[in-house]
Coordinates of C-alpha atoms in Angstrom, one line a residue:
M1 CA 11.3 -10.1 29.4
K2 CA 8.5 -9.0 27.0
Q3 CA 9.4 -6.0 24.8
K4 CA 6.7 -3.3 24.3
I5 CA 5.5 -2.6 20.8
C6 CA 3.9 0.8 21.7
T7 CA 7.0 3.0 22.6
K8 CA 7.0 6.6 21.8
D9 CA 9.3 6.1 18.7
I10 CA 6.9 3.5 17.4
I11 CA 3.9 5.7 17.9
L12 CA 5.7 8.5 16.1
V13 CA 6.6 6.1 13.2
L14 CA 2.9 5.0 13.0
T15 CA 1.7 8.6 12.9
A16 CA 4.2 9.5 10.1
T17 CA 3.0 6.4 8.3
F18 CA -0.5 7.7 8.3
F19 CA 0.6 11.0 6.9
Y20 CA 2.9 9.6 4.1
M21 CA 0.2 7.2 3.0
S22 CA -2.6 9.8 3.2
S23 CA -0.9 12.3 0.9
P24 CA -0.8 10.1 -2.3
M25 CA -3.9 8.2 -1.5
L26 CA -5.9 11.4 -1.2
V27 CA -4.8 12.2 -4.8
T28 CA -5.5 8.7 -6.2
P29 CA -9.3 8.8 -6.7
L30 CA -9.1 12.4 -8.1
I31 CA -6.1 12.3 -10.4
T32 CA -7.9 10.5 -13.3
G33 CA -10.8 12.9 -13.2
F34 CA -8.6 15.9 -12.8
T35 CA -6.6 14.7 -15.9
E36 CA -9.7 14.3 -17.8
S37 CA -10.9 17.8 -16.9
I38 CA -7.7 19.2 -18.6
G39 CA -8.4 17.2 -21.8
A40 CA -7.1 13.6 -21.3
S41 CA -8.6 10.6 -23.0
A42 CA -9.7 7.4 -21.1
A43 CA -6.4 5.7 -21.8
V44 CA -4.3 8.6 -20.6
M45 CA -6.6 8.7 -17.4
G46 CA -5.7 5.2 -16.6
F47 CA -1.9 5.7 -17.4
V48 CA -1.8 8.8 -15.2
G49 CA -3.7 6.9 -12.4
G50 CA -1.1 4.1 -12.4
L51 CA 2.0 6.1 -13.2
M52 CA 3.0 7.0 -9.7
N53 CA 3.1 3.3 -8.7
L54 CA 4.8 2.4 -12.0
C55 CA 7.6 4.8 -11.2
S56 CA 7.7 3.6 -7.7
L57 CA 8.1 0.1 -8.8
F58 CA 11.4 0.8 -10.6
C59 CA 12.6 2.8 -7.6
R60 CA 11.9 0.0 -5.1
P61 CA 15.2 -1.9 -5.5
L62 CA 17.2 1.2 -5.0
A63 CA 15.1 2.3 -2.0
G64 CA 15.3 -1.2 -0.4
N65 CA 19.1 -1.4 -0.7
L66 CA 19.4 2.2 0.6
A67 CA 17.2 1.3 3.5
D68 CA 19.8 -1.3 4.5
R69 CA 22.8 1.0 4.1
M70 CA 21.6 4.5 5.2
S71 CA 19.5 5.8 8.1
K72 CA 15.8 5.3 7.6
Y73 CA 15.3 8.9 8.8
R74 CA 17.3 10.3 6.0
V75 CA 15.8 8.3 3.2
S76 CA 12.3 8.9 4.5
L77 CA 12.9 12.6 4.7
I78 CA 14.1 12.6 1.1
G79 CA 11.0 10.8 0.1
A80 CA 8.6 13.2 2.0
V81 CA 10.3 16.2 0.3
F82 CA 9.7 14.6 -3.1
M83 CA 6.0 14.0 -2.2
T84 CA 5.6 17.6 -1.2
A85 CA 7.0 18.8 -4.4
A86 CA 4.7 16.5 -6.3
C87 CA 1.6 17.9 -4.5
A88 CA 2.7 21.4 -5.4
G89 CA 2.9 20.2 -9.0
Y90 CA -0.7 19.0 -9.0
I91 CA -1.9 22.3 -7.4
F92 CA -0.4 24.4 -10.1
A93 CA -0.6 22.0 -13.1
P94 CA -1.7 23.9 -16.2
N95 CA -1.6 20.8 -18.5
Q96 CA -1.2 17.0 -18.7
A97 CA 2.6 17.2 -19.0
V98 CA 3.0 18.8 -15.5
V99 CA 0.6 16.2 -14.0
V100 CA 2.8 13.4 -15.5
A101 CA 6.0 14.9 -14.2
S102 CA 4.4 15.3 -10.8
R103 CA 3.2 11.7 -10.8
I104 CA 6.8 10.5 -11.5
I105 CA 8.2 12.7 -8.6
N106 CA 5.4 11.3 -6.4
G107 CA 6.4 7.8 -7.3
I108 CA 10.1 8.4 -6.3
G109 CA 9.0 9.8 -3.0
F110 CA 6.5 7.2 -2.3
A111 CA 9.0 4.4 -2.9
C112 CA 11.5 5.9 -0.4
C113 CA 8.9 6.5 2.3
S114 CA 7.1 3.2 2.0
V115 CA 10.2 1.0 2.1
C116 CA 12.0 3.0 4.8
M117 CA 9.0 3.5 7.1
A118 CA 8.2 -0.3 7.0
S119 CA 11.8 -1.1 7.7
W120 CA 12.2 1.5 10.4
M121 CA 9.1 0.0 12.2
S122 CA 10.2 -3.6 11.8
N123 CA 13.6 -3.0 13.2
M124 CA 12.0 -1.7 16.4
L125 CA 10.1 -5.0 16.9
P126 CA 11.3 -8.3 18.4
R127 CA 10.9 -11.2 15.9
E128 CA 8.1 -12.8 18.0
K129 CA 6.1 -9.6 17.6
I130 CA 6.7 -9.0 13.8
G131 CA 3.1 -10.1 12.9
S132 CA 1.2 -8.1 15.5
G133 CA 3.6 -5.0 15.3
M134 CA 3.4 -4.9 11.4
G135 CA -0.3 -5.5 11.8
L136 CA -0.4 -2.1 13.6
Y137 CA 1.7 -0.5 10.9
G138 CA -0.6 -2.0 8.3
T139 CA -3.5 -0.5 10.1
M140 CA -2.1 3.0 9.8
N141 CA -1.4 2.3 6.2
A142 CA -4.9 1.1 5.5
L143 CA -6.4 3.9 7.5
G144 CA -4.5 6.4 5.3
M145 CA -5.5 4.5 2.2
A146 CA -9.2 4.6 3.2
V147 CA -9.7 7.9 5.0
A148 CA -7.6 10.1 2.7
P149 CA -9.6 9.2 -0.5
A150 CA -12.9 10.0 1.4
I151 CA -11.4 13.4 2.5
G152 CA -10.3 14.1 -1.1
V153 CA -13.6 13.2 -2.7
S154 CA -15.5 15.3 -0.2
I155 CA -13.3 18.3 -0.5
Y156 CA -13.3 17.9 -4.3
Q157 CA -17.1 17.9 -4.4
R158 CA -17.2 21.2 -2.4
F159 CA -14.2 23.1 -3.5
G160 CA -12.6 21.4 -6.5
Y161 CA -9.6 19.4 -7.4
R162 CA -6.8 21.9 -6.6
T163 CA -8.1 22.6 -3.0
A164 CA -8.1 18.9 -2.4
F165 CA -4.4 18.6 -3.6
C166 CA -3.6 21.4 -1.0
V167 CA -4.7 18.9 1.8
A168 CA -2.5 16.3 0.3
L169 CA 0.5 18.6 0.4
A170 CA -0.4 19.4 4.1
F171 CA -0.2 15.6 4.9
S172 CA 3.3 15.3 3.4
V173 CA 4.5 18.3 5.3
A174 CA 3.1 16.8 8.5
M175 CA 5.2 13.7 7.9
I176 CA 8.3 15.8 7.6
I177 CA 7.6 17.4 10.9
V178 CA 6.7 14.2 12.8
I179 CA 9.8 12.3 11.9
Q180 CA 12.0 15.0 13.4
F181 CA 11.0 13.8 16.8
I182 CA 11.9 10.1 16.4
R183 CA 15.0 9.5 18.5
E184 CA 15.9 6.2 16.9
K185 CA 17.0 7.2 13.4
G186 CA 17.1 3.8 12.0
E187 CA 20.9 3.6 11.3
P188 CA 22.0 0.5 9.3
E189 CA 22.9 -2.4 11.5
K190 CA 26.6 -3.2 12.1
T191 CA 27.7 -6.8 11.9
G192 CA 30.8 -8.2 13.4
S193 CA 33.9 -9.0 11.4
A194 CA 33.4 -12.7 12.3
V195 CA 30.6 -13.1 10.0
R196 CA 31.4 -15.6 7.3
P197 CA 32.0 -14.1 3.9
G198 CA 29.1 -14.7 1.5
S199 CA 26.5 -15.0 4.2
E200 CA 23.4 -13.0 4.2
R201 CA 24.6 -10.9 7.2
E202 CA 27.8 -9.9 5.4
D203 CA 29.1 -6.3 6.3
T204 CA 28.8 -5.0 2.7
P205 CA 25.7 -6.7 1.2
K206 CA 25.4 -6.9 -2.5
F207 CA 23.0 -4.9 -4.4
R208 CA 19.9 -7.0 -5.1
I209 CA 16.8 -6.2 -7.1
A210 CA 14.5 -8.4 -5.0
D211 CA 14.6 -11.2 -2.5
V212 CA 13.8 -14.5 -4.2
N213 CA 12.1 -15.9 -1.2
V214 CA 9.7 -13.1 -1.0
L215 CA 8.6 -13.1 -4.7
P216 CA 5.6 -15.4 -4.3
V217 CA 4.2 -13.2 -1.5
A218 CA 4.7 -10.1 -3.7
F219 CA 2.7 -11.8 -6.5
I220 CA -0.1 -12.7 -4.2
I221 CA -0.4 -9.1 -2.8
M222 CA -0.3 -7.8 -6.4
L223 CA -3.4 -9.9 -7.2
F224 CA -5.2 -8.7 -4.1
A225 CA -4.3 -5.0 -4.9
I226 CA -5.5 -5.0 -8.5
P227 CA -9.3 -5.0 -7.7
Y228 CA -8.9 -2.7 -4.8
C229 CA -6.8 -0.1 -6.8
A230 CA -9.1 -0.4 -9.7
T231 CA -12.0 0.4 -7.4
Q232 CA -10.1 3.3 -5.7
S233 CA -9.5 4.9 -9.1
F234 CA -12.8 4.2 -10.9
L235 CA -15.5 3.7 -8.3
V236 CA -16.8 7.3 -8.6
T237 CA -16.8 7.0 -12.4
Y238 CA -18.4 3.5 -12.2
V239 CA -21.3 4.8 -10.0
E240 CA -21.8 7.8 -12.2
V241 CA -21.9 5.9 -15.5
K242 CA -24.3 3.3 -14.1
H243 CA -26.5 6.1 -12.6
L244 CA -26.5 4.3 -9.2
N245 CA -28.2 6.1 -6.3
V246 CA -25.4 5.4 -3.7
A247 CA -23.3 7.6 -1.5
V248 CA -19.9 6.7 -2.9
S249 CA -18.1 8.8 -0.4
M250 CA -19.2 6.4 2.4
F251 CA -17.3 3.4 0.8
F252 CA -13.8 4.2 2.0
P253 CA -14.7 5.3 5.6
A254 CA -16.7 2.1 6.0
Y255 CA -13.7 0.2 4.7
A256 CA -11.4 2.0 7.1
A257 CA -13.7 1.4 10.1
V258 CA -14.1 -2.3 9.5
L259 CA -10.4 -2.8 8.7
I260 CA -9.3 -1.1 12.0
V261 CA -11.7 -3.4 14.0
M262 CA -10.4 -6.5 12.0
R263 CA -6.7 -5.6 12.5
L264 CA -7.1 -5.0 16.3
A265 CA -9.2 -8.2 16.7
L266 CA -6.9 -10.4 14.6
R267 CA -3.7 -8.8 16.0
G268 CA -3.0 -11.8 18.2
F269 CA -3.5 -14.3 15.4
F270 CA -1.0 -12.7 12.9
D271 CA 1.9 -14.4 14.8
K272 CA 0.1 -17.7 15.3
L273 CA -2.0 -18.8 12.2
P274 CA -0.3 -20.0 9.0
F275 CA -0.2 -17.9 5.9
G276 CA -2.4 -20.3 4.0
V277 CA -5.4 -19.8 6.4
F278 CA -5.3 -16.1 5.9
L279 CA -5.0 -16.5 2.1
L280 CA -8.0 -18.8 1.9
A281 CA -10.2 -16.5 4.0
G282 CA -8.9 -13.3 2.3
S283 CA -9.5 -14.7 -1.2
I284 CA -13.1 -15.7 -0.4
S285 CA -13.7 -12.3 1.3
E286 CA -12.4 -10.2 -1.6
F287 CA -14.2 -12.3 -4.2
L288 CA -17.5 -11.6 -2.4
A289 CA -16.5 -7.9 -2.3
I290 CA -16.0 -7.9 -6.1
L291 CA -19.2 -9.7 -6.6
L292 CA -21.2 -7.3 -4.5
L293 CA -19.8 -4.3 -6.4
A294 CA -20.9 -6.0 -9.6
V295 CA -24.5 -6.1 -8.6
M296 CA -24.5 -3.0 -6.4
R297 CA -27.8 -1.1 -6.4
S298 CA -28.0 0.3 -2.8
N299 CA -25.9 1.8 0.0
L300 CA -26.3 -1.5 1.9
T301 CA -24.7 -3.5 -0.9
M302 CA -21.9 -1.0 -1.2
I303 CA -21.2 -1.1 2.5
L304 CA -21.1 -4.9 2.6
A305 CA -18.7 -4.8 -0.3
S306 CA -16.4 -2.6 1.7
V307 CA -16.6 -4.9 4.6
F308 CA -15.5 -7.9 2.5
L309 CA -12.8 -5.9 0.8
A310 CA -11.5 -5.0 4.2
G311 CA -11.4 -8.8 5.0
G312 CA -9.6 -9.4 1.7
Y313 CA -7.1 -6.8 0.6
G314 CA -7.1 -5.0 4.0
V315 CA -6.0 -7.9 6.1
M316 CA -3.8 -9.6 3.5
S317 CA -1.7 -6.5 3.1
S318 CA -0.5 -6.8 6.6
V319 CA -0.2 -10.6 6.5
C320 CA 1.9 -10.5 3.3
Q321 CA 4.2 -7.9 4.7
S322 CA 4.9 -9.6 8.0
T323 CA 5.5 -12.9 6.0
A324 CA 7.9 -11.1 3.7
I325 CA 9.9 -9.8 6.6
L326 CA 10.1 -13.2 8.2
L327 CA 11.1 -14.9 4.9
A328 CA 14.0 -12.5 4.4
G329 CA 15.5 -12.3 7.9
R330 CA 16.6 -9.3 10.0
G331 CA 19.6 -8.3 8.0
R332 CA 17.6 -7.8 4.8
R333 CA 14.4 -6.3 6.0
G334 CA 14.8 -3.3 3.7
L335 CA 15.1 -5.6 0.7
A336 CA 12.2 -7.7 2.0
N337 CA 10.0 -4.7 2.2
S338 CA 11.1 -3.4 -1.2
T339 CA 10.2 -6.8 -2.7
Y340 CA 6.8 -6.8 -1.0
Y341 CA 6.2 -3.3 -2.4
I342 CA 7.2 -4.4 -5.8
G343 CA 4.2 -6.6 -5.8
L344 CA 2.0 -4.0 -4.2
D345 CA 3.2 -1.4 -6.7
L346 CA 2.5 -3.7 -9.7
G347 CA -1.0 -4.1 -8.3
M348 CA -1.5 -0.4 -7.7
T349 CA -0.1 0.3 -11.2
L350 CA -2.1 -2.5 -13.1
G351 CA -5.3 -1.8 -11.1
P352 CA -5.9 1.7 -12.6
M353 CA -4.5 0.7 -16.0
I354 CA -6.7 -2.4 -16.1
G355 CA -9.6 -0.3 -14.9
G356 CA -9.0 2.3 -17.7
A357 CA -8.9 -0.6 -20.3
L358 CA -12.1 -2.1 -19.0
Y359 CA -13.8 1.3 -18.8
G360 CA -12.8 2.3 -22.3
S361 CA -13.4 -0.9 -24.1
L362 CA -16.0 -3.1 -22.4
D363 CA -19.6 -2.7 -21.2
I364 CA -19.4 -1.2 -17.7
R365 CA -21.3 -4.3 -16.4
L366 CA -18.3 -6.4 -17.1
F367 CA -15.9 -4.2 -15.1
Y368 CA -16.1 -6.2 -11.8
P369 CA -16.7 -9.7 -13.3
V370 CA -13.4 -9.5 -15.1
L371 CA -11.6 -8.4 -11.9
M372 CA -12.9 -11.5 -10.1
L373 CA -10.3 -13.6 -12.0
T374 CA -7.5 -12.2 -9.7
M375 CA -8.6 -14.4 -6.6
P376 CA -8.3 -17.8 -8.4
L377 CA -4.9 -16.7 -9.6
A378 CA -3.8 -15.8 -6.1
G379 CA -4.6 -19.4 -5.1
V380 CA -2.6 -20.8 -8.1
V381 CA 0.5 -18.8 -6.9
Y382 CA 0.2 -20.2 -3.4
L383 CA -0.3 -23.8 -4.6
A384 CA 2.9 -23.4 -6.7
S385 CA 5.0 -21.9 -3.8
G386 CA 3.2 -22.6 -0.5
K387 CA 5.6 -25.4 0.6
K388 CA 8.5 -23.0 0.2
I389 CA 6.8 -20.3 2.2
R390 CA 6.1 -22.7 5.0
E391 CA 9.6 -24.0 5.1
N392 CA 11.3 -20.7 5.1
I393 CA 9.3 -19.3 8.0
K394 CA 8.8 -22.6 9.9
L395 CA 5.0 -22.5 10.1

């Protein structure tokens, strides 16, 4: 008997996912400029841009293990409260120190929410629907990552930074409200006493920093995330420095629209096609996106770049996450998601930091050509570990 993947609880989880992702992503393209406006250097701009994800990176192992031991509702609520506090910090920040503290608080909250919401969603899905179900989850993630920056940039251009941060606060509060209505609270799974000691389904699982089987996938999504997050943090500045006559606020909505179409169109293939097929197509697509951004002179070129970026990072974020879940097994989905997000966090941390280094030390024309190197590196990682990935998920 087929199990539905659009139950009321799943719809509520997807809605909450959009809100939790939208809150920090609205802040991301603005925080570097806001920090500069209160006296920061280019290096500090890049550091602040990546600090949330750097902090989140170190919190992932704890969040992943907690997600397998506590209710997903409780840990997600804690995370949402932290993100709300961080947004309040941005709104009232008088100096760089308060911004730094708020980014750290935001990182803790983001780590809790991202790991727990993904684990919460995956536990509601049958194994044969992990790919398509997490594809929907990834669509909401991507929608928040694309729409929220556009909203933030638009509000900033009209009303200023602090007003935009008020909208980010509203998103985090909305998440707190939505998760109150989810009936299935994501309690940790109980295993029987007959489980063999030392097995991966043991009643009291050991604390682990990461799932070794998932690490190659984590490295791959890191390499896909670096160019995307560098673009997210520095596209506005890149366009201004090069004096390009393009409507930069169109980039993220176009990315979101294309990604939604792609995710829905490919949903049936996420459970059928091998990981390597998606990796090859995604690498080519993201490489073309970076190339188009490097030669961008018009809105058409910018829109085409957003299309190819959706086919690269946008699609691969879902493929990598569902693959991570399958590699780890049901009893360790919290750990699998935290390992996946370690890679994503590294990408989201290194992207703005690398972007800041490139912006501060190289000719702006070299910004995107240097970022092109990430795609061949993703291929190298897969060639070194692809056999292990195929064996573990029986592709």
